[in-house]
Amino acid sequence: QVHLVEIGGGLVQPGGSLRLSCAASGLYKHNINTMGWYRQAPGGQRELVASVTTGGTTMYADSVKGRFTISWDNAETKIYLQMNSLKFDDTAVYYCNLSPEWGDDFWGQGTQVTVSS
């Protein structure tokens, strides 16, 4: 079975930084099309934050461009989301997503990011 385990998140002050990680198990990296991060703010819709293909092509939501960076681990089937210059509006539950070459997507358990003074 495919499992996604998210680590990171927490409470941070505005302007601070956090790094999220998402480790995938149960499949090989070459069977993955894209991995990415979504977030859902209180009362809001789940939205795509950033994604990266196995070839290294990245995509970012306009709201996080220049502040967030998505990347692959050098050795493991794992992605990171480096979040800098965090704002109040970044407060949300962040979900890791894995889109395989075939079949339905897989989701992590979600991790809470709270930006507050």
PDB file of C-alpha atoms in Angstrom:
ATOM      1  CA  GLN A   1       0.000   0.000   0.000  1.00  0.00           C
ATOM      2  CA  VAL A   2       1.081   3.560  -0.666  1.00  0.00           C
ATOM      3  CA  HIS A   3       1.532   5.718   2.401  1.00  0.00           C
ATOM      4  CA  LEU A   4       2.474   9.356   2.747  1.00  0.00           C
ATOM      5  CA  VAL A   5       3.877  10.559   6.058  1.00  0.00           C
ATOM      6  CA  GLU A   6       4.068  14.279   6.688  1.00  0.00           C
ATOM      7  CA  ILE A   7       6.396  15.863   9.211  1.00  0.00           C
ATOM      8  CA  GLY A   8       6.631  19.483  10.156  1.00  0.00           C
ATOM      9  CA  GLY A   9       4.195  22.253  10.703  1.00  0.00           C
ATOM     10  CA  GLY A  10       3.546  24.047  13.929  1.00  0.00           C
ATOM     11  CA  LEU A  11       3.190  27.545  15.282  1.00  0.00           C
ATOM     12  CA  VAL A  12       5.384  30.270  13.824  1.00  0.00           C
ATOM     13  CA  GLN A  13       5.452  34.058  13.976  1.00  0.00           C
ATOM     14  CA  PRO A  14       4.832  36.209  10.905  1.00  0.00           C
ATOM     15  CA  GLY A  15       7.994  36.471   8.854  1.00  0.00           C
ATOM     16  CA  GLY A  16       9.264  33.160  10.155  1.00  0.00           C
ATOM     17  CA  SER A  17      10.051  29.927   8.350  1.00  0.00           C
ATOM     18  CA  LEU A  18       9.006  26.295   8.436  1.00  0.00           C
ATOM     19  CA  ARG A  19       9.942  23.243   6.419  1.00  0.00           C
ATOM     20  CA  LEU A  20       7.486  20.460   5.718  1.00  0.00           C
ATOM     21  CA  SER A  21       8.474  17.011   4.530  1.00  0.00           C
ATOM     22  CA  CYS A  22       6.475  14.203   2.980  1.00  0.00           C
ATOM     23  CA  ALA A  23       7.903  10.709   2.632  1.00  0.00           C
ATOM     24  CA  ALA A  24       6.279   8.201   0.309  1.00  0.00           C
ATOM     25  CA  SER A  25       6.424   4.441   0.658  1.00  0.00           C
ATOM     26  CA  GLY A  26       4.939   1.565  -1.282  1.00  0.00           C
ATOM     27  CA  LEU A  27       6.025   2.593  -4.759  1.00  0.00           C
ATOM     28  CA  TYR A  28       9.068   3.606  -6.746  1.00  0.00           C
ATOM     29  CA  LYS A  29       9.856   7.163  -7.681  1.00  0.00           C
ATOM     30  CA  HIS A  30       9.826   6.311 -11.383  1.00  0.00           C
ATOM     31  CA  ASN A  31       6.128   5.373 -11.019  1.00  0.00           C
ATOM     32  CA  ILE A  32       5.301   8.866  -9.769  1.00  0.00           C
ATOM     33  CA  ASN A  33       4.126  11.624 -12.036  1.00  0.00           C
ATOM     34  CA  THR A  34       3.899  14.530  -9.601  1.00  0.00           C
ATOM     35  CA  MET A  35       4.041  15.223  -5.894  1.00  0.00           C
ATOM     36  CA  GLY A  36       2.842  18.396  -4.313  1.00  0.00           C
ATOM     37  CA  TRP A  37       1.368  20.296  -1.433  1.00  0.00           C
ATOM     38  CA  TYR A  38      -2.193  21.497  -0.985  1.00  0.00           C
ATOM     39  CA  ARG A  39      -3.597  23.553   1.846  1.00  0.00           C
ATOM     40  CA  GLN A  40      -6.997  24.226   3.320  1.00  0.00           C
ATOM     41  CA  ALA A  41      -7.579  27.289   5.464  1.00  0.00           C
ATOM     42  CA  PRO A  42     -10.396  27.439   8.010  1.00  0.00           C
ATOM     43  CA  GLY A  43     -13.651  27.761   6.103  1.00  0.00           C
ATOM     44  CA  GLY A  44     -11.854  27.641   2.767  1.00  0.00           C
ATOM     45  CA  GLN A  45     -11.352  25.282  -0.134  1.00  0.00           C
ATOM     46  CA  ARG A  46      -8.388  22.995  -0.579  1.00  0.00           C
ATOM     47  CA  GLU A  47      -5.985  24.656  -2.989  1.00  0.00           C
ATOM     48  CA  LEU A  48      -2.776  23.659  -4.718  1.00  0.00           C
ATOM     49  CA  VAL A  49       0.251  25.383  -3.211  1.00  0.00           C
ATOM     50  CA  ALA A  50       3.153  23.830  -5.094  1.00  0.00           C
ATOM     51  CA  SER A  51       4.003  20.754  -7.116  1.00  0.00           C
ATOM     52  CA  VAL A  52       7.055  19.122  -8.614  1.00  0.00           C
ATOM     53  CA  THR A  53       7.405  16.432 -11.259  1.00  0.00           C
ATOM     54  CA  THR A  54       9.933  13.629 -11.137  1.00  0.00           C
ATOM     55  CA  GLY A  55      11.768  15.554 -13.823  1.00  0.00           C
ATOM     56  CA  GLY A  56      12.086  18.556 -11.538  1.00  0.00           C
ATOM     57  CA  THR A  57       9.525  20.894 -13.071  1.00  0.00           C
ATOM     58  CA  THR A  58       7.940  23.032 -10.362  1.00  0.00           C
ATOM     59  CA  MET A  59       4.729  24.997 -10.123  1.00  0.00           C
ATOM     60  CA  TYR A  60       3.630  27.475  -7.458  1.00  0.00           C
ATOM     61  CA  ALA A  61       0.460  29.276  -6.587  1.00  0.00           C
ATOM     62  CA  ASP A  62       0.782  33.014  -7.160  1.00  0.00           C
ATOM     63  CA  SER A  63       0.267  33.661  -3.464  1.00  0.00           C
ATOM     64  CA  VAL A  64       3.453  31.803  -2.480  1.00  0.00           C
ATOM     65  CA  LYS A  65       5.798  32.534  -5.377  1.00  0.00           C
ATOM     66  CA  GLY A  66       9.111  33.858  -4.155  1.00  0.00           C
ATOM     67  CA  ARG A  67       8.467  32.641  -0.613  1.00  0.00           C
ATOM     68  CA  PHE A  68       7.967  28.859  -0.857  1.00  0.00           C
ATOM     69  CA  THR A  69      10.220  26.266  -2.470  1.00  0.00           C
ATOM     70  CA  ILE A  70       9.311  22.669  -3.245  1.00  0.00           C
ATOM     71  CA  SER A  71      12.076  20.128  -3.775  1.00  0.00           C
ATOM     72  CA  TRP A  72      12.945  16.438  -3.870  1.00  0.00           C
ATOM     73  CA  ASP A  73      15.119  14.712  -1.339  1.00  0.00           C
ATOM     74  CA  ASN A  74      18.477  13.701  -2.785  1.00  0.00           C
ATOM     75  CA  ALA A  75      18.173  10.025  -1.861  1.00  0.00           C
ATOM     76  CA  GLU A  76      14.640   9.167  -0.740  1.00  0.00           C
ATOM     77  CA  THR A  77      11.170   9.321  -2.246  1.00  0.00           C
ATOM     78  CA  LYS A  78      10.449  12.443  -0.287  1.00  0.00           C
ATOM     79  CA  ILE A  79       9.576  16.049  -0.969  1.00  0.00           C
ATOM     80  CA  TYR A  80      10.014  19.194   1.061  1.00  0.00           C
ATOM     81  CA  LEU A  81       8.242  22.501   1.223  1.00  0.00           C
ATOM     82  CA  GLN A  82      10.449  25.291   2.498  1.00  0.00           C
ATOM     83  CA  MET A  83       8.209  28.142   3.624  1.00  0.00           C
ATOM     84  CA  ASN A  84       9.794  31.529   4.244  1.00  0.00           C
ATOM     85  CA  SER A  85       8.376  34.954   5.058  1.00  0.00           C
ATOM     86  CA  LEU A  86       5.239  33.348   6.410  1.00  0.00           C
ATOM     87  CA  LYS A  87       2.067  35.403   6.597  1.00  0.00           C
ATOM     88  CA  PHE A  88      -1.156  35.117   8.574  1.00  0.00           C
ATOM     89  CA  ASP A  89      -2.919  33.956   5.409  1.00  0.00           C
ATOM     90  CA  ASP A  90      -0.600  30.950   5.178  1.00  0.00           C
ATOM     91  CA  THR A  91      -2.380  29.450   8.183  1.00  0.00           C
ATOM     92  CA  ALA A  92      -3.939  26.201   7.012  1.00  0.00           C
ATOM     93  CA  VAL A  93      -3.773  22.447   7.145  1.00  0.00           C
ATOM     94  CA  TYR A  94      -1.187  21.371   4.587  1.00  0.00           C
ATOM     95  CA  TYR A  95      -1.689  18.083   2.745  1.00  0.00           C
ATOM     96  CA  CYS A  96       0.877  16.133   0.773  1.00  0.00           C
ATOM     97  CA  ASN A  97      -0.324  14.753  -2.542  1.00  0.00           C
ATOM     98  CA  LEU A  98       1.118  12.051  -4.765  1.00  0.00           C
ATOM     99  CA  SER A  99      -0.101  11.585  -8.315  1.00  0.00           C
ATOM    100  CA  PRO A 100       1.103   8.297  -9.818  1.00  0.00           C
ATOM    101  CA  GLU A 101       1.488   7.540 -13.502  1.00  0.00           C
ATOM    102  CA  TRP A 102      -1.637   5.394 -13.228  1.00  0.00           C
ATOM    103  CA  GLY A 103      -4.537   5.330 -10.794  1.00  0.00           C
ATOM    104  CA  ASP A 104      -5.952   7.617  -8.141  1.00  0.00           C
ATOM    105  CA  ASP A 105      -3.997  10.162  -6.151  1.00  0.00           C
ATOM    106  CA  PHE A 106      -2.794   9.543  -2.613  1.00  0.00           C
ATOM    107  CA  TRP A 107      -2.924  11.973   0.288  1.00  0.00           C
ATOM    108  CA  GLY A 108      -1.019  12.516   3.483  1.00  0.00           C
ATOM    109  CA  GLN A 109      -2.659  12.951   6.854  1.00  0.00           C
ATOM    110  CA  GLY A 110      -2.303  16.726   6.902  1.00  0.00           C
ATOM    111  CA  THR A 111      -0.219  18.925   9.153  1.00  0.00           C
ATOM    112  CA  GLN A 112      -1.277  22.182  10.778  1.00  0.00           C
ATOM    113  CA  VAL A 113       0.635  25.373  10.048  1.00  0.00           C
ATOM    114  CA  THR A 114      -0.372  28.326  12.187  1.00  0.00           C
ATOM    115  CA  VAL A 115       1.128  31.771  11.641  1.00  0.00           C
ATOM    116  CA  SER A 116       0.386  33.985  14.605  1.00  0.00           C
ATOM    117  CA  SER A 117       2.003  36.683  16.690  1.00  0.00           C
TER     118      SER A 117
END
